[in-house]
PDB file of C-alpha atoms in Angstrom:
ATOM      1  CA  ASN T 166      -5.220  10.431  -7.820  1.00  0.00           C
ATOM      2  CA  ALA T 167      -6.323   7.229  -9.510  1.00  0.00           C
ATOM      3  CA  GLY T 168      -3.564   5.254 -11.143  1.00  0.00           C
ATOM      4  CA  VAL T 169      -0.881   2.605 -10.828  1.00  0.00           C
ATOM      5  CA  THR T 170       1.508   2.765  -7.895  1.00  0.00           C
ATOM      6  CA  GLN T 171       4.858   0.997  -7.935  1.00  0.00           C
ATOM      7  CA  THR T 172       7.276   0.535  -5.062  1.00  0.00           C
ATOM      8  CA  PRO T 173      10.142   0.968  -4.624  1.00  0.00           C
ATOM      9  CA  LYS T 174      11.244   3.624  -7.132  1.00  0.00           C
ATOM     10  CA  PHE T 175      14.914   2.702  -6.889  1.00  0.00           C
ATOM     11  CA  GLN T 176      16.741  -0.411  -5.690  1.00  0.00           C
ATOM     12  CA  VAL T 177      20.294  -1.704  -5.711  1.00  0.00           C
ATOM     13  CA  LEU T 178      20.792  -5.429  -5.192  1.00  0.00           C
ATOM     14  CA  LYS T 179      23.804  -7.655  -4.978  1.00  0.00           C
ATOM     15  CA  THR T 180      23.963 -10.657  -7.277  1.00  0.00           C
ATOM     16  CA  GLY T 181      22.022 -13.531  -5.748  1.00  0.00           C
ATOM     17  CA  GLN T 182      19.785 -11.401  -3.533  1.00  0.00           C
ATOM     18  CA  SER T 183      16.020 -11.581  -3.838  1.00  0.00           C
ATOM     19  CA  MET T 184      13.387  -8.877  -3.859  1.00  0.00           C
ATOM     20  CA  THR T 185       9.770  -8.208  -4.692  1.00  0.00           C
ATOM     21  CA  LEU T 186       8.507  -5.287  -6.732  1.00  0.00           C
ATOM     22  CA  GLN T 187       5.048  -4.189  -5.704  1.00  0.00           C
ATOM     23  CA  CYS T 188       2.311  -2.821  -7.931  1.00  0.00           C
ATOM     24  CA  ALA T 189      -1.201  -1.689  -7.069  1.00  0.00           C
ATOM     25  CA  GLN T 190      -3.959  -0.097  -9.145  1.00  0.00           C
ATOM     26  CA  ASP T 191      -7.146   1.561  -7.970  1.00  0.00           C
ATOM     27  CA  MET T 192      -9.063   1.680 -11.267  1.00  0.00           C
ATOM     28  CA  ASN T 193     -10.779  -1.683 -10.879  1.00  0.00           C
ATOM     29  CA  HIS T 194      -8.927  -3.007 -13.924  1.00  0.00           C
ATOM     30  CA  ASN T 195      -8.973  -6.712 -14.637  1.00  0.00           C
ATOM     31  CA  SER T 196      -5.620  -7.019 -16.386  1.00  0.00           C
ATOM     32  CA  MET T 197      -2.164  -6.193 -15.086  1.00  0.00           C
ATOM     33  CA  TYR T 198       1.291  -6.425 -16.646  1.00  0.00           C
ATOM     34  CA  TRP T 199       4.969  -6.284 -15.836  1.00  0.00           C
ATOM     35  CA  TYR T 200       7.443  -4.933 -18.395  1.00  0.00           C
ATOM     36  CA  ARG T 201      11.131  -4.279 -18.414  1.00  0.00           C
ATOM     37  CA  GLN T 202      12.679  -1.478 -20.419  1.00  0.00           C
ATOM     38  CA  ASP T 203      16.245  -1.614 -21.642  1.00  0.00           C
ATOM     39  CA  PRO T 204      18.029   0.856 -23.947  1.00  0.00           C
ATOM     40  CA  GLY T 205      17.333   0.135 -27.609  1.00  0.00           C
ATOM     41  CA  MET T 206      14.989  -2.759 -26.801  1.00  0.00           C
ATOM     42  CA  GLY T 207      11.753  -0.985 -26.068  1.00  0.00           C
ATOM     43  CA  LEU T 208       9.334  -2.575 -23.610  1.00  0.00           C
ATOM     44  CA  ARG T 209       9.408  -6.306 -23.164  1.00  0.00           C
ATOM     45  CA  LEU T 210       6.606  -8.149 -21.413  1.00  0.00           C
ATOM     46  CA  ILE T 211       7.713 -10.298 -18.489  1.00  0.00           C
ATOM     47  CA  TYR T 212       4.389 -11.597 -17.135  1.00  0.00           C
ATOM     48  CA  TYR T 213       0.788 -10.584 -17.242  1.00  0.00           C
ATOM     49  CA  SER T 214      -2.444 -11.367 -15.481  1.00  0.00           C
ATOM     50  CA  ALA T 215      -5.630 -11.194 -17.528  1.00  0.00           C
ATOM     51  CA  SER T 216      -7.788 -11.465 -14.424  1.00  0.00           C
ATOM     52  CA  GLU T 217      -7.568 -12.127 -10.717  1.00  0.00           C
ATOM     53  CA  GLY T 218      -6.259 -15.634 -10.133  1.00  0.00           C
ATOM     54  CA  THR T 219      -4.525 -16.040 -13.499  1.00  0.00           C
ATOM     55  CA  THR T 220      -0.997 -15.304 -14.652  1.00  0.00           C
ATOM     56  CA  ASP T 221       0.803 -15.972 -17.931  1.00  0.00           C
ATOM     57  CA  LYS T 222       4.329 -15.698 -19.237  1.00  0.00           C
ATOM     58  CA  GLY T 223       5.327 -12.946 -21.594  1.00  0.00           C
ATOM     59  CA  GLU T 224       8.398 -12.626 -23.793  1.00  0.00           C
ATOM     60  CA  VAL T 225      11.088 -12.682 -21.076  1.00  0.00           C
ATOM     61  CA  PRO T 226       9.836 -14.581 -17.990  1.00  0.00           C
ATOM     62  CA  ASN T 227      13.036 -16.397 -17.036  1.00  0.00           C
ATOM     63  CA  GLY T 228      14.342 -15.418 -13.603  1.00  0.00           C
ATOM     64  CA  TYR T 229      11.042 -13.899 -12.477  1.00  0.00           C
ATOM     65  CA  ASN T 230       7.895 -14.976 -10.687  1.00  0.00           C
ATOM     66  CA  VAL T 231       4.640 -13.122 -10.165  1.00  0.00           C
ATOM     67  CA  SER T 232       1.678 -13.161  -7.830  1.00  0.00           C
ATOM     68  CA  ARG T 233      -1.731 -11.664  -8.468  1.00  0.00           C
ATOM     69  CA  LEU T 234      -2.607 -11.189  -4.830  1.00  0.00           C
ATOM     70  CA  ASN T 235      -6.056  -9.740  -5.505  1.00  0.00           C
ATOM     71  CA  LYS T 236      -7.656  -7.587  -8.159  1.00  0.00           C
ATOM     72  CA  ARG T 237      -5.628  -4.536  -7.112  1.00  0.00           C
ATOM     73  CA  GLU T 238      -2.152  -5.970  -6.612  1.00  0.00           C
ATOM     74  CA  PHE T 239       0.345  -7.703  -8.888  1.00  0.00           C
ATOM     75  CA  SER T 240       3.856  -8.319  -7.580  1.00  0.00           C
ATOM     76  CA  LEU T 241       7.045  -9.324  -9.398  1.00  0.00           C
ATOM     77  CA  ARG T 242       9.695 -11.353  -7.608  1.00  0.00           C
ATOM     78  CA  LEU T 243      13.332 -11.857  -8.441  1.00  0.00           C
ATOM     79  CA  GLU T 244      14.465 -14.948  -6.548  1.00  0.00           C
ATOM     80  CA  SER T 245      18.187 -14.667  -7.289  1.00  0.00           C
ATOM     81  CA  ALA T 246      19.071 -11.399  -8.944  1.00  0.00           C
ATOM     82  CA  ALA T 247      21.580 -11.310 -11.795  1.00  0.00           C
ATOM     83  CA  PRO T 248      23.323  -8.324 -13.432  1.00  0.00           C
ATOM     84  CA  SER T 249      21.301  -9.051 -16.598  1.00  0.00           C
ATOM     85  CA  GLN T 250      18.206  -8.061 -14.638  1.00  0.00           C
ATOM     86  CA  THR T 251      19.443  -4.499 -14.266  1.00  0.00           C
ATOM     87  CA  SER T 252      16.641  -2.555 -15.910  1.00  0.00           C
ATOM     88  CA  VAL T 253      13.705  -0.248 -15.416  1.00  0.00           C
ATOM     89  CA  TYR T 254      10.557  -2.162 -14.539  1.00  0.00           C
ATOM     90  CA  PHE T 255       7.083  -0.907 -15.309  1.00  0.00           C
ATOM     91  CA  CYS T 256       3.765  -2.183 -14.091  1.00  0.00           C
ATOM     92  CA  ALA T 257       0.620  -1.433 -16.093  1.00  0.00           C
ATOM     93  CA  SER T 258      -3.060  -2.182 -15.915  1.00  0.00           C
ATOM     94  CA  SER T 259      -5.908  -2.193 -18.397  1.00  0.00           C
ATOM     95  CA  GLY T 260      -9.667  -2.307 -18.296  1.00  0.00           C
ATOM     96  CA  THR T 261     -12.149  -2.412 -21.164  1.00  0.00           C
ATOM     97  CA  GLY T 262     -10.644   0.360 -23.299  1.00  0.00           C
ATOM     98  CA  PHE T 263      -7.627  -1.657 -24.488  1.00  0.00           C
ATOM     99  CA  GLY T 264      -5.145   1.051 -23.515  1.00  0.00           C
ATOM    100  CA  TYR T 265      -2.822   0.681 -20.560  1.00  0.00           C
ATOM    101  CA  THR T 266      -2.152   2.885 -17.555  1.00  0.00           C
ATOM    102  CA  PHE T 267       1.463   2.723 -16.451  1.00  0.00           C
ATOM    103  CA  GLY T 268       3.184   3.174 -13.136  1.00  0.00           C
ATOM    104  CA  SER T 269       6.178   5.463 -12.808  1.00  0.00           C
ATOM    105  CA  GLY T 270       8.683   2.623 -12.812  1.00  0.00           C
ATOM    106  CA  THR T 271      11.287   0.948 -10.600  1.00  0.00           C
ATOM    107  CA  ARG T 272      14.929   1.462 -11.493  1.00  0.00           C
ATOM    108  CA  LEU T 273      16.784  -1.696 -10.454  1.00  0.00           C
ATOM    109  CA  THR T 274      20.547  -2.130 -10.461  1.00  0.00           C
ATOM    110  CA  VAL T 275      22.121  -5.515  -9.759  1.00  0.00           C
ATOM    111  CA  VAL T 276      25.831  -5.383  -8.922  1.00  0.00           C
TER     112      VAL T 276
ATOM    113  CA  ALA E 203       8.975 -11.236 -36.096  1.00  0.00           C
ATOM    114  CA  GLN E 204       8.412  -7.620 -35.149  1.00  0.00           C
ATOM    115  CA  SER E 205       4.660  -6.948 -35.154  1.00  0.00           C
ATOM    116  CA  VAL E 206       4.862  -3.213 -34.539  1.00  0.00           C
ATOM    117  CA  THR E 207       7.754  -1.465 -36.229  1.00  0.00           C
ATOM    118  CA  GLN E 208       8.912   2.056 -35.560  1.00  0.00           C
ATOM    119  CA  LEU E 209      11.036   2.945 -38.513  1.00  0.00           C
ATOM    120  CA  ASP E 210      13.285   5.496 -36.816  1.00  0.00           C
ATOM    121  CA  SER E 211      15.106   4.938 -33.546  1.00  0.00           C
ATOM    122  CA  GLN E 212      16.053   8.620 -33.262  1.00  0.00           C
ATOM    123  CA  VAL E 213      14.603  11.754 -34.810  1.00  0.00           C
ATOM    124  CA  PRO E 214      16.291  15.135 -34.286  1.00  0.00           C
ATOM    125  CA  VAL E 215      14.361  18.247 -35.319  1.00  0.00           C
ATOM    126  CA  PHE E 216      14.592  21.950 -34.727  1.00  0.00           C
ATOM    127  CA  GLU E 217      12.117  23.751 -32.525  1.00  0.00           C
ATOM    128  CA  GLU E 218       8.950  24.902 -34.355  1.00  0.00           C
ATOM    129  CA  ALA E 219       9.595  22.473 -37.223  1.00  0.00           C
ATOM    130  CA  PRO E 220       7.060  19.769 -38.129  1.00  0.00           C
ATOM    131  CA  VAL E 221       7.741  16.160 -37.218  1.00  0.00           C
ATOM    132  CA  GLU E 222       6.485  12.740 -38.246  1.00  0.00           C
ATOM    133  CA  LEU E 223       7.239   9.573 -36.303  1.00  0.00           C
ATOM    134  CA  ARG E 224       6.569   6.477 -38.351  1.00  0.00           C
ATOM    135  CA  CYS E 225       4.886   3.273 -37.207  1.00  0.00           C
ATOM    136  CA  ASN E 226       3.869   0.194 -39.195  1.00  0.00           C
ATOM    137  CA  TYR E 227       2.074  -2.866 -37.874  1.00  0.00           C
ATOM    138  CA  SER E 228       1.436  -6.419 -38.960  1.00  0.00           C
ATOM    139  CA  SER E 229      -1.912  -6.786 -40.619  1.00  0.00           C
ATOM    140  CA  SER E 230      -4.717  -8.176 -38.489  1.00  0.00           C
ATOM    141  CA  VAL E 231      -8.479  -8.400 -38.763  1.00  0.00           C
ATOM    142  CA  SER E 232      -9.170  -6.088 -35.856  1.00  0.00           C
ATOM    143  CA  VAL E 233      -6.451  -3.874 -34.501  1.00  0.00           C
ATOM    144  CA  TYR E 234      -6.443  -0.980 -32.117  1.00  0.00           C
ATOM    145  CA  LEU E 235      -3.496   1.385 -32.204  1.00  0.00           C
ATOM    146  CA  PHE E 236      -1.911   3.658 -29.649  1.00  0.00           C
ATOM    147  CA  TRP E 237       0.880   6.161 -29.224  1.00  0.00           C
ATOM    148  CA  TYR E 238       2.496   6.625 -25.831  1.00  0.00           C
ATOM    149  CA  VAL E 239       5.025   9.236 -24.725  1.00  0.00           C
ATOM    150  CA  GLN E 240       7.715   8.763 -22.099  1.00  0.00           C
ATOM    151  CA  TYR E 241       9.391  11.867 -20.717  1.00  0.00           C
ATOM    152  CA  PRO E 242      12.825  11.409 -19.102  1.00  0.00           C
ATOM    153  CA  ASN E 243      12.708   9.336 -15.922  1.00  0.00           C
ATOM    154  CA  GLN E 244       8.936   8.922 -16.077  1.00  0.00           C
ATOM    155  CA  GLY E 245       6.433   6.246 -16.986  1.00  0.00           C
ATOM    156  CA  LEU E 246       4.479   6.066 -20.233  1.00  0.00           C
ATOM    157  CA  GLN E 247       1.500   8.335 -20.857  1.00  0.00           C
ATOM    158  CA  LEU E 248      -1.163   7.836 -23.487  1.00  0.00           C
ATOM    159  CA  LEU E 249      -0.943  10.389 -26.315  1.00  0.00           C
ATOM    160  CA  LEU E 250      -3.774   9.127 -28.497  1.00  0.00           C
ATOM    161  CA  LYS E 251      -5.543   6.008 -29.661  1.00  0.00           C
ATOM    162  CA  TYR E 252      -7.417   4.658 -32.641  1.00  0.00           C
ATOM    163  CA  LEU E 253     -10.209   2.215 -31.901  1.00  0.00           C
ATOM    164  CA  SER E 254     -12.634   2.856 -34.765  1.00  0.00           C
ATOM    165  CA  GLY E 255     -14.272   5.663 -36.727  1.00  0.00           C
ATOM    166  CA  SER E 256     -12.357   8.595 -38.164  1.00  0.00           C
ATOM    167  CA  THR E 257      -8.909   7.600 -39.297  1.00  0.00           C
ATOM    168  CA  LEU E 258      -7.428  10.922 -38.175  1.00  0.00           C
ATOM    169  CA  VAL E 259      -7.023  10.880 -34.430  1.00  0.00           C
ATOM    170  CA  LYS E 260      -6.139  13.902 -32.348  1.00  0.00           C
ATOM    171  CA  GLY E 261      -4.341  13.576 -29.046  1.00  0.00           C
ATOM    172  CA  ILE E 262      -2.854  15.668 -26.312  1.00  0.00           C
ATOM    173  CA  ASN E 263      -0.182  18.325 -26.753  1.00  0.00           C
ATOM    174  CA  GLY E 264      -1.102  19.005 -30.398  1.00  0.00           C
ATOM    175  CA  PHE E 265      -0.210  15.547 -31.705  1.00  0.00           C
ATOM    176  CA  GLU E 266      -2.295  13.652 -34.236  1.00  0.00           C
ATOM    177  CA  ALA E 267      -2.014  10.337 -36.032  1.00  0.00           C
ATOM    178  CA  GLU E 268      -3.585   8.824 -39.102  1.00  0.00           C
ATOM    179  CA  PHE E 269      -4.648   5.208 -39.367  1.00  0.00           C
ATOM    180  CA  ASN E 270      -3.969   3.893 -42.861  1.00  0.00           C
ATOM    181  CA  LYS E 271      -5.273   0.365 -43.266  1.00  0.00           C
ATOM    182  CA  SER E 272      -3.972  -0.165 -46.803  1.00  0.00           C
ATOM    183  CA  GLN E 273      -0.451   0.760 -45.777  1.00  0.00           C
ATOM    184  CA  THR E 274      -0.783  -0.753 -42.279  1.00  0.00           C
ATOM    185  CA  SER E 275       0.591   2.446 -40.817  1.00  0.00           C
ATOM    186  CA  PHE E 276      -0.193   4.736 -37.904  1.00  0.00           C
ATOM    187  CA  HIS E 277       2.214   7.657 -38.180  1.00  0.00           C
ATOM    188  CA  LEU E 278       2.345  10.353 -35.507  1.00  0.00           C
ATOM    189  CA  ARG E 279       2.606  14.014 -36.523  1.00  0.00           C
ATOM    190  CA  LYS E 280       2.897  17.443 -35.013  1.00  0.00           C
ATOM    191  CA  PRO E 281       3.001  20.608 -37.145  1.00  0.00           C
ATOM    192  CA  SER E 282       5.287  22.578 -34.818  1.00  0.00           C
ATOM    193  CA  VAL E 283       7.319  21.022 -32.019  1.00  0.00           C
ATOM    194  CA  HIS E 284       8.567  22.530 -28.783  1.00  0.00           C
ATOM    195  CA  ILE E 285      11.548  21.799 -26.597  1.00  0.00           C
ATOM    196  CA  SER E 286       9.146  20.178 -24.131  1.00  0.00           C
ATOM    197  CA  ASP E 287       8.282  17.494 -26.722  1.00  0.00           C
ATOM    198  CA  THR E 288      11.704  15.934 -26.233  1.00  0.00           C
ATOM    199  CA  ALA E 289      10.846  12.384 -25.158  1.00  0.00           C
ATOM    200  CA  GLU E 290      10.644   8.791 -26.298  1.00  0.00           C
ATOM    201  CA  TYR E 291       7.559   7.802 -28.235  1.00  0.00           C
ATOM    202  CA  PHE E 292       6.136   4.303 -28.449  1.00  0.00           C
ATOM    203  CA  CYS E 293       3.658   2.957 -30.944  1.00  0.00           C
ATOM    204  CA  ALA E 294       1.587  -0.011 -29.764  1.00  0.00           C
ATOM    205  CA  GLY E 295      -1.117  -2.251 -31.146  1.00  0.00           C
ATOM    206  CA  TRP E 296      -3.802  -4.399 -29.569  1.00  0.00           C
ATOM    207  CA  GLY E 297      -4.931  -7.463 -31.497  1.00  0.00           C
ATOM    208  CA  ILE E 298      -1.693  -7.709 -33.471  1.00  0.00           C
ATOM    209  CA  GLN E 299      -1.511 -11.277 -34.745  1.00  0.00           C
ATOM    210  CA  GLY E 300      -4.376 -12.137 -32.414  1.00  0.00           C
ATOM    211  CA  ALA E 301      -2.639 -11.138 -29.204  1.00  0.00           C
ATOM    212  CA  GLN E 302      -5.111  -9.923 -26.576  1.00  0.00           C
ATOM    213  CA  LYS E 303      -2.665  -7.426 -25.160  1.00  0.00           C
ATOM    214  CA  LEU E 304      -0.574  -4.517 -26.363  1.00  0.00           C
ATOM    215  CA  VAL E 305       2.465  -5.142 -28.538  1.00  0.00           C
ATOM    216  CA  PHE E 306       4.963  -2.275 -28.461  1.00  0.00           C
ATOM    217  CA  GLY E 307       7.354  -0.954 -31.032  1.00  0.00           C
ATOM    218  CA  GLN E 308      10.988  -0.327 -30.160  1.00  0.00           C
ATOM    219  CA  GLY E 309      10.468   3.375 -29.518  1.00  0.00           C
ATOM    220  CA  THR E 310      11.604   6.574 -31.239  1.00  0.00           C
ATOM    221  CA  ARG E 311      13.653   9.111 -29.358  1.00  0.00           C
ATOM    222  CA  LEU E 312      12.585  12.608 -30.419  1.00  0.00           C
ATOM    223  CA  THR E 313      15.135  15.323 -29.710  1.00  0.00           C
ATOM    224  CA  ILE E 314      14.192  18.953 -30.217  1.00  0.00           C
ATOM    225  CA  ASN E 315      17.050  21.346 -30.839  1.00  0.00           C
ATOM    226  CA  PRO E 316      16.721  25.104 -30.296  1.00  0.00           C
TER     227      PRO E 316
END
C-alpha cells in the first residue's frame, strides 16, 4: 500500500550512542518532515525538507541531523543520543494537497 | 506564541453522547485547516480538512467540523460517539502566520466511557 514507511519501529540506545531513523515515501511527494511527540507537548517539528536537495530546521533541531537522500527518502540522525531524546518520532510527507501522510512512528528510548 | 490552540487537553464523554473538540487558530489571510486522529500506538490519520468552499466539512467515522472565520475556529463534532473513538485528536493549520507547512495544536485526548 502507498504510504510512509519508517524503520525501525522500536529502539533502545545508551547515552552517547548514535543511530539513524529511516523514512521512505512512495507517493512522489516533494516535502518531507520529521516530528517528535512527547506527552503533553503535541508534535514538534525537528527538520523538514521542502524538496529534494533542501533541508531546514524546525522548532527543535538541536542534537539532530537530517539527509534528504533522494525524493523518496529522508533520514534523521542522532549523533550522540541523550535521555532527553527519548520520544516517539514521526516522519511525514506532503504533496500538493497541503495535508500530510504520516508514518507509524519510531519509539526511541535512551537510557 | 501558540498559533493553533486546542482548548481542552482531555475530554471524557459517555458512549453515544455528542462531543465537541475545540480548536482556534491565529488569523491569517489564507489558511487551510485539518483534524487528525491518533489511535493508541499508531501514527496520525487524516479525519477531515477545510481548504475552501462550504464551511461545514464532513470527514471519516461520522466526524464533522465547521470553519468559522470570524471566530477563527475549527471545532470538531460528532453527534454520537463510540468506544472506538477513544484517541488523541490534533488540529492543524497550513499558512498560519505565513508558514508553508502544518502547525499543530497540542492535542486533545478523547476518552469514551461506557
